[in-house]
PDB file of C-alpha atoms in Angstrom:
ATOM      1  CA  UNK A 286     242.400 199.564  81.961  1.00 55.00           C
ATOM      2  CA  UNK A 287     242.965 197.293  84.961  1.00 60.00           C
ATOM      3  CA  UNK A 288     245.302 199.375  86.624  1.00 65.00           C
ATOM      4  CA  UNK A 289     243.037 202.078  86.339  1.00 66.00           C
ATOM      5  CA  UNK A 290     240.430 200.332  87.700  1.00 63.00           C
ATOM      6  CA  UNK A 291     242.951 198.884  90.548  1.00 69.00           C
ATOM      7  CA  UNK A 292     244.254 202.142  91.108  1.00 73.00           C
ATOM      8  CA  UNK A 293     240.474 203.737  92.289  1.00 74.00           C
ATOM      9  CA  UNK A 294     239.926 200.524  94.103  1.00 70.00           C
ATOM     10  CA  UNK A 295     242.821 201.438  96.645  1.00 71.00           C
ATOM     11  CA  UNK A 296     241.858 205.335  96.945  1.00 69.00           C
ATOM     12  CA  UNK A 297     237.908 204.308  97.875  1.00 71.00           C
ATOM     13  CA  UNK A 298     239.526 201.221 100.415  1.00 63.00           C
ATOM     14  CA  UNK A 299     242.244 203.836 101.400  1.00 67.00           C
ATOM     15  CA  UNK A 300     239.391 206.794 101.696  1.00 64.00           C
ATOM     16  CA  UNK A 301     237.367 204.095 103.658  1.00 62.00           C
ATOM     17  CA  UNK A 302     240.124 203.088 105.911  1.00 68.00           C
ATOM     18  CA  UNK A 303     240.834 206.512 106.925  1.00 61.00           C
ATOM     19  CA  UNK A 304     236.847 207.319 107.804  1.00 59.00           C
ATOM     20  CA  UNK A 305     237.052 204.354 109.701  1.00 57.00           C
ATOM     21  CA  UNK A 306     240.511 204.999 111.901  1.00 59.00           C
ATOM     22  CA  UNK A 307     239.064 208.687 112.779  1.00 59.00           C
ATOM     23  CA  UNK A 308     236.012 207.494 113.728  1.00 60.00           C
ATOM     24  CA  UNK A 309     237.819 204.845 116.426  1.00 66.00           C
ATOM     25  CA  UNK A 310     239.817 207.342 116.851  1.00 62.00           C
ATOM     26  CA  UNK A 311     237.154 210.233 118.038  1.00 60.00           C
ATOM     27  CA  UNK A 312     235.156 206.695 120.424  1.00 66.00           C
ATOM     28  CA  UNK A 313     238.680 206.292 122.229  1.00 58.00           C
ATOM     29  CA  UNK A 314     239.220 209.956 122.545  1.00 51.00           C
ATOM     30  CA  UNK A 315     235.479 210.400 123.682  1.00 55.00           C
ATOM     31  CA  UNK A 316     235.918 207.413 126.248  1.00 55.00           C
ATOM     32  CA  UNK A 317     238.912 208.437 127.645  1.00 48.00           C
ATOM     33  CA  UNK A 318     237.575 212.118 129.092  1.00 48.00           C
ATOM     34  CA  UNK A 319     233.938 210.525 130.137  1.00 45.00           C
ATOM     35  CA  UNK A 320     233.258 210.630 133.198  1.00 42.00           C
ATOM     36  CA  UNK A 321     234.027 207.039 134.957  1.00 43.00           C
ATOM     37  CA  UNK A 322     231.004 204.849 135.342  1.00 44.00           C
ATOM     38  CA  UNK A 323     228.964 205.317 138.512  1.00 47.00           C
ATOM     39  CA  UNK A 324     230.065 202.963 141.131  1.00 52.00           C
ATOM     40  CA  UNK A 325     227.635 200.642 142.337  1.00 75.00           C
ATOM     41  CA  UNK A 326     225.085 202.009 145.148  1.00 83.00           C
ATOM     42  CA  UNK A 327     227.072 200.774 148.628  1.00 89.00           C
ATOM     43  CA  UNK A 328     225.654 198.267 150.712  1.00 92.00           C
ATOM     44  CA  UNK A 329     224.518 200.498 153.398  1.00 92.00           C
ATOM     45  CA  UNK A 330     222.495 202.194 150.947  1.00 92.00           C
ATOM     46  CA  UNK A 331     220.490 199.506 149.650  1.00 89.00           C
ATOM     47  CA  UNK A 332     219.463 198.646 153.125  1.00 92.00           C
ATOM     48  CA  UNK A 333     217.970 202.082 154.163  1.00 92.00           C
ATOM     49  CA  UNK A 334     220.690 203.735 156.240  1.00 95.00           C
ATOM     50  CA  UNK A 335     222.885 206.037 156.053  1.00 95.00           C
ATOM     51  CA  UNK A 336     227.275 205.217 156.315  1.00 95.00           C
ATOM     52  CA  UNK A 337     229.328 208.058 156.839  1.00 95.00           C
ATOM     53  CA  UNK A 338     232.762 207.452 157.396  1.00 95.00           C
ATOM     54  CA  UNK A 339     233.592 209.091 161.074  1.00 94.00           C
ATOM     55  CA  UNK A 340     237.403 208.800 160.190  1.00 95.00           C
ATOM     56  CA  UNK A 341     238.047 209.335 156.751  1.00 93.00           C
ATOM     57  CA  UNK A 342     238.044 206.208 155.334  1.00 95.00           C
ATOM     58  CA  UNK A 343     237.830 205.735 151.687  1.00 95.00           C
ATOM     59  CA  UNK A 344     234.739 204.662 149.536  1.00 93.00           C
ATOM     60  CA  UNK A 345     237.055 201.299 148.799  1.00 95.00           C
ATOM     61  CA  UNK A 346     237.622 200.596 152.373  1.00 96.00           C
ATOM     62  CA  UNK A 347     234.339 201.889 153.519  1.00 95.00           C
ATOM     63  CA  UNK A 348     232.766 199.086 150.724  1.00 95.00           C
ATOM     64  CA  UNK A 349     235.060 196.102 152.080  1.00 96.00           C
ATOM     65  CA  UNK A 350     233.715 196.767 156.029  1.00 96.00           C
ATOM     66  CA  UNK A 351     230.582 197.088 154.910  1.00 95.00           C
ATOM     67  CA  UNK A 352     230.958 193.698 153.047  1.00 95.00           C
ATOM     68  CA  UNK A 353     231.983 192.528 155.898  1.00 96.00           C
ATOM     69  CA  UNK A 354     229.649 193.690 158.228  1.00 96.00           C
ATOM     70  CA  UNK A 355     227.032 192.153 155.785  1.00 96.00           C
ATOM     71  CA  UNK A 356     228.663 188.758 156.152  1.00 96.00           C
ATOM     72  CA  UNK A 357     228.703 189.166 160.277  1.00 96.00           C
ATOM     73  CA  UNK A 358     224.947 190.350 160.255  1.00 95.00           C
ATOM     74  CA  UNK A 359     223.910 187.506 158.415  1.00 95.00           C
ATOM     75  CA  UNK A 360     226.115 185.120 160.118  1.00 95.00           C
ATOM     76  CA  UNK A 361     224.554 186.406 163.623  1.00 94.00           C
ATOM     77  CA  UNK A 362     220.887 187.019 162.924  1.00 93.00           C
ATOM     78  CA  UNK A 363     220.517 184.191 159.850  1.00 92.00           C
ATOM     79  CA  UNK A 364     218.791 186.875 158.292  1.00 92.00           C
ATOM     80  CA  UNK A 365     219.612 187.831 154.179  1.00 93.00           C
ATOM     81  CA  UNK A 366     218.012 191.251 153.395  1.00 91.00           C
ATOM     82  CA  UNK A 367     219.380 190.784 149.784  1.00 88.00           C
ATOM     83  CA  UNK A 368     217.602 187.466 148.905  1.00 86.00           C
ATOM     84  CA  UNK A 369     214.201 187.373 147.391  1.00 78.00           C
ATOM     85  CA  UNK A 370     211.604 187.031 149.958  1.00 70.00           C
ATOM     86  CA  UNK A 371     209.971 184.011 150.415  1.00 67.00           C
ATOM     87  CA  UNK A 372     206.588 183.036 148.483  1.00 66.00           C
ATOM     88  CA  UNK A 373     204.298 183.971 150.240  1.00 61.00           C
ATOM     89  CA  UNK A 374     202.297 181.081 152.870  1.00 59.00           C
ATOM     90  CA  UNK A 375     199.753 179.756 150.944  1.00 58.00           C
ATOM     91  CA  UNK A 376     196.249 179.521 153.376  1.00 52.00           C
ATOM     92  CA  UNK A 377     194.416 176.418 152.559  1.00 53.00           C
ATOM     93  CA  UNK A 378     190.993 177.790 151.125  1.00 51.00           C
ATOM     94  CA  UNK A 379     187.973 175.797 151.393  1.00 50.00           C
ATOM     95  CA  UNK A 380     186.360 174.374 147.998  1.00 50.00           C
ATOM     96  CA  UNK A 381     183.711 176.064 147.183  1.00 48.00           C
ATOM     97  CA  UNK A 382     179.904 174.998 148.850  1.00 48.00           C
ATOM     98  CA  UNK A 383     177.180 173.991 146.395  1.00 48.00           C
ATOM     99  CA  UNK A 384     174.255 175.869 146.834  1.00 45.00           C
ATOM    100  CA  UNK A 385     172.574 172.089 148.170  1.00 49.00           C
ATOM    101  CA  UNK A 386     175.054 171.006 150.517  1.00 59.00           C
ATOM    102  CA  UNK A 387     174.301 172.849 153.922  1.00 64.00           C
ATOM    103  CA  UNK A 388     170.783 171.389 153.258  1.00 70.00           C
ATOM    104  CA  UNK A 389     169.660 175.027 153.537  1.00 65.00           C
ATOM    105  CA  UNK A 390     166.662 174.651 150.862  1.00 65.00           C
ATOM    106  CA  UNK A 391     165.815 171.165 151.905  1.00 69.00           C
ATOM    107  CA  UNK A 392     164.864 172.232 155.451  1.00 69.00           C
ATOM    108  CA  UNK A 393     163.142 175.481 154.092  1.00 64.00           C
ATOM    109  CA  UNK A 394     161.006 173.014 151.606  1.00 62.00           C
ATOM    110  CA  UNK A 395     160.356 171.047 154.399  1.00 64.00           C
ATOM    111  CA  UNK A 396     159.120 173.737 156.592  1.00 66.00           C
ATOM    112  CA  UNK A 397     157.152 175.649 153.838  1.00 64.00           C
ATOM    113  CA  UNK A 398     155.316 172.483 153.257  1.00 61.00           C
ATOM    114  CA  UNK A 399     154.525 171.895 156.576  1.00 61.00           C
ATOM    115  CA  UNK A 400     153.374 175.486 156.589  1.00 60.00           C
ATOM    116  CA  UNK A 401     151.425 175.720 153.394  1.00 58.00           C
ATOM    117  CA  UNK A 402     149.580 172.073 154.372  1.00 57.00           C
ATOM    118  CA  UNK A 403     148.198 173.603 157.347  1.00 60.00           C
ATOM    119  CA  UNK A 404     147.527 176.728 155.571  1.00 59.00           C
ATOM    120  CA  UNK A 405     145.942 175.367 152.971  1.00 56.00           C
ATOM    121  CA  UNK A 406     143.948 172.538 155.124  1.00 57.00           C
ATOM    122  CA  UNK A 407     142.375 175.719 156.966  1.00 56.00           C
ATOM    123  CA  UNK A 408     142.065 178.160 154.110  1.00 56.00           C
ATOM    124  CA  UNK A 409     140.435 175.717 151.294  1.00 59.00           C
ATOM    125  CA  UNK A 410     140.626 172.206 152.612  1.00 61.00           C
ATOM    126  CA  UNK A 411     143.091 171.397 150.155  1.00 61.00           C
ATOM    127  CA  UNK A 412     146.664 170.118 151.802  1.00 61.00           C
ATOM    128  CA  UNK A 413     148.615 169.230 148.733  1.00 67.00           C
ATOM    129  CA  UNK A 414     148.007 172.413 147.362  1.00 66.00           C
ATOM    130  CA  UNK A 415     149.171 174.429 150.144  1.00 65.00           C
ATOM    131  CA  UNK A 416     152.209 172.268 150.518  1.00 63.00           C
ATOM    132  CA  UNK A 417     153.741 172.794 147.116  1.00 67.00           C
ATOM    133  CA  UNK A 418     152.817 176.412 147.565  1.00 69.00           C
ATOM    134  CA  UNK A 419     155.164 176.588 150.582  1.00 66.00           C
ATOM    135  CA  UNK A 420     157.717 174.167 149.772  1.00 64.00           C
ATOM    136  CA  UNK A 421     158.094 176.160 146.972  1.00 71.00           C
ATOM    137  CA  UNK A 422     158.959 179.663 149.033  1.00 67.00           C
ATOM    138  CA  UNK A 423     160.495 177.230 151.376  1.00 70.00           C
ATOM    139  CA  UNK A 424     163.267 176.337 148.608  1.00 67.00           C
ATOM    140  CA  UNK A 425     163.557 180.258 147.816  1.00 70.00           C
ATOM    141  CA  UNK A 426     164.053 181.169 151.481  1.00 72.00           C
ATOM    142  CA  UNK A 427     166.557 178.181 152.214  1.00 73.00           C
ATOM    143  CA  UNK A 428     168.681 179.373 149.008  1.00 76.00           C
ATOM    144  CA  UNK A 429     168.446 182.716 150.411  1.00 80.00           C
ATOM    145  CA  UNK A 430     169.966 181.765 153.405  1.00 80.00           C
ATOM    146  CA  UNK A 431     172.871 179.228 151.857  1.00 80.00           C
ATOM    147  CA  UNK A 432     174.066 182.496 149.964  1.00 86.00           C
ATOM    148  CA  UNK A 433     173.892 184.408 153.055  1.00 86.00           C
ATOM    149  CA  UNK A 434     176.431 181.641 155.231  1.00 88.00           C
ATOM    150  CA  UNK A 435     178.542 181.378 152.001  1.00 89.00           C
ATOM    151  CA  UNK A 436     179.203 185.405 151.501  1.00 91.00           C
ATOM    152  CA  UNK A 437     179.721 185.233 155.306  1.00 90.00           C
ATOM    153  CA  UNK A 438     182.415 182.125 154.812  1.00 91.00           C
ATOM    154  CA  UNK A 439     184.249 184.356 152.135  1.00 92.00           C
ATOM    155  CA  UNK A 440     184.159 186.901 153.645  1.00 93.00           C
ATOM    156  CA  UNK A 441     185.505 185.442 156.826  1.00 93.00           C
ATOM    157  CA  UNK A 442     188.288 183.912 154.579  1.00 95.00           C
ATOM    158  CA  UNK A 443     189.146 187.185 152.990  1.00 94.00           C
ATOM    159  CA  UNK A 444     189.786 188.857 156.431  1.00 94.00           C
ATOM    160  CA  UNK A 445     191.781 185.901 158.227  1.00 94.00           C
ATOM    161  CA  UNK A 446     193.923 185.866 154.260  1.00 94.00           C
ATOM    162  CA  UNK A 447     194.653 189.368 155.192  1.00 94.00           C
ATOM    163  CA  UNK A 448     195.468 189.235 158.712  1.00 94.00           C
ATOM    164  CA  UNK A 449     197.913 186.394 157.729  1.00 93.00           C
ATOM    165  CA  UNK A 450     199.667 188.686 154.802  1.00 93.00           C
ATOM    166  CA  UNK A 451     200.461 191.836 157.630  1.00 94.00           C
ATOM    167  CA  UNK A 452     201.695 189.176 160.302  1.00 94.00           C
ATOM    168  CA  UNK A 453     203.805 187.638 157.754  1.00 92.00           C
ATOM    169  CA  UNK A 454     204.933 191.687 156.620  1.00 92.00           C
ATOM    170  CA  UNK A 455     205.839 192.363 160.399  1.00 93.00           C
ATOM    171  CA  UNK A 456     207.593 189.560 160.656  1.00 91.00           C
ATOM    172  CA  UNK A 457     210.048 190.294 157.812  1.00 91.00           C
ATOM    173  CA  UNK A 458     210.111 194.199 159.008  1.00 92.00           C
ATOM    174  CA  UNK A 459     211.199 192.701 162.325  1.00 93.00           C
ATOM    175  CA  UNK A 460     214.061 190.189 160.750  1.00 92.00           C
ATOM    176  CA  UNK A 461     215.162 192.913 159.205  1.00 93.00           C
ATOM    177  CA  UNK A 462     215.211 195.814 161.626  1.00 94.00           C
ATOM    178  CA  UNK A 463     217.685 192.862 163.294  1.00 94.00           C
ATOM    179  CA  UNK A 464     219.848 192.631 160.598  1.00 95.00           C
ATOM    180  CA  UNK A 465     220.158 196.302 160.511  1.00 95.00           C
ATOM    181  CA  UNK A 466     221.209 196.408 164.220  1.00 95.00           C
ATOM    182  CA  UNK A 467     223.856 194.005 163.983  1.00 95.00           C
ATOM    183  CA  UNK A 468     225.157 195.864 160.187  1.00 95.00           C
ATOM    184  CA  UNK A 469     225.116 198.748 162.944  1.00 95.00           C
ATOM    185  CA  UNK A 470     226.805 197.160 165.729  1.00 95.00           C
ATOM    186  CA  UNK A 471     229.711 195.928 163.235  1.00 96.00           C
ATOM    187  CA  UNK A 472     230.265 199.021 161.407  1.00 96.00           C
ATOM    188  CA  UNK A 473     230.433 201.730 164.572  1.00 96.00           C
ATOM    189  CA  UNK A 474     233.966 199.662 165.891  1.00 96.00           C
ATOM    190  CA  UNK A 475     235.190 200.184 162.619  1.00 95.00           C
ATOM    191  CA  UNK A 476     234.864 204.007 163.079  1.00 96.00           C
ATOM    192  CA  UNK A 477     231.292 204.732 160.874  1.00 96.00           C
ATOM    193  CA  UNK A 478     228.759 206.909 162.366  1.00 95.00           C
ATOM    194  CA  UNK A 479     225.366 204.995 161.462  1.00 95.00           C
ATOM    195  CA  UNK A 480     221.812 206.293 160.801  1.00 92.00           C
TER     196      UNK A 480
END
């Protein structure tokens, strides 16, 4: 009964074995008539322009001058398209005013009192009446007018934050407009029309 039992064991490991072999078999087959994998975009490419090689040289050769001419560029202009751009500048923002600390509502409660005391004097002989009245819309119109600077003041931050960001953006298109002129100048020696 054990060599019975043996006996199935090595048909279902040989049966398994065999499924196994075909189906490496049919990967290696399948791998060897894929098409090879898609060479890595060239240099030139990555940078915007347009290589062709003016006197036949291969895509090998073309990739090892343009490697080359990378190295040079950078060399000359000390300028690395390829490497992460640098953090942007951060602008030094002001903290936050308090709604009290222009002094904006203490003048306007100062004025409205001065106001609503000679109002009042005249309208009812009663001063201290008349003063709280307009210190009171002195305090509204002074916090009226702190919001007002302080919209202006972010405002005014906003725009100079934004003139600083397209600078900074022309700066790195001209760095690398430079690079791509000396990449240029290096490659059309070699014999590589460049566009």
């Amino acid at each position: 009964m054990t060599t019975h039992w043996s006996q199935e064991i090595k048909g279902i490991l040989g049966f398994f074995t065999a499924a196994v072999l075909l189906v490496l078999g049919a990967r290696a087959v399948a791998q060897a008539t894929a098409a090879p994998p898609p060479a890595s975009r060239p240099i030139s490419t990555s940078l915007g322009m347009v290589v062709f090689p003016a006197k036949g040289q291969t895509a090998q050769q073309q990739a090892q001058d343009e490697g080359e001419c990378y190295a040079w560029s950078k060399g000359q202009t000390g300028v690395d398209p390829m490497a992460p751009a640098p953090a942007p500048a951060q602008t030094a923002t002001q903290p936050a005013e308090s709604v009290h600390a222009d002094g904006s509502r203490l003048r306007g409660a100062a004025r409205g009192a001065a106001a609503g005391a000679i109002i009042g004097e005249v309208a009812s002989d009663d001063a201290g009446k008349g003063a709280a009245i307009g210190a009171t819309a002195g305090v509204v119109a002074g916090g009226r007018q702190s919001r007002k600077k302080q919209q202006q003041a972010a405002q005014q931050q906003a725009t100079q934050q934004q003139q600083a960001a397209q600078q900074q953006q022309a700066a790195q298109q001209q760095q690398i407009d430079l690079f791509r002129k000396g990449f240029a100048a290096c490659l059309e020696p070699k014999g590589y029309t460049v566009k």
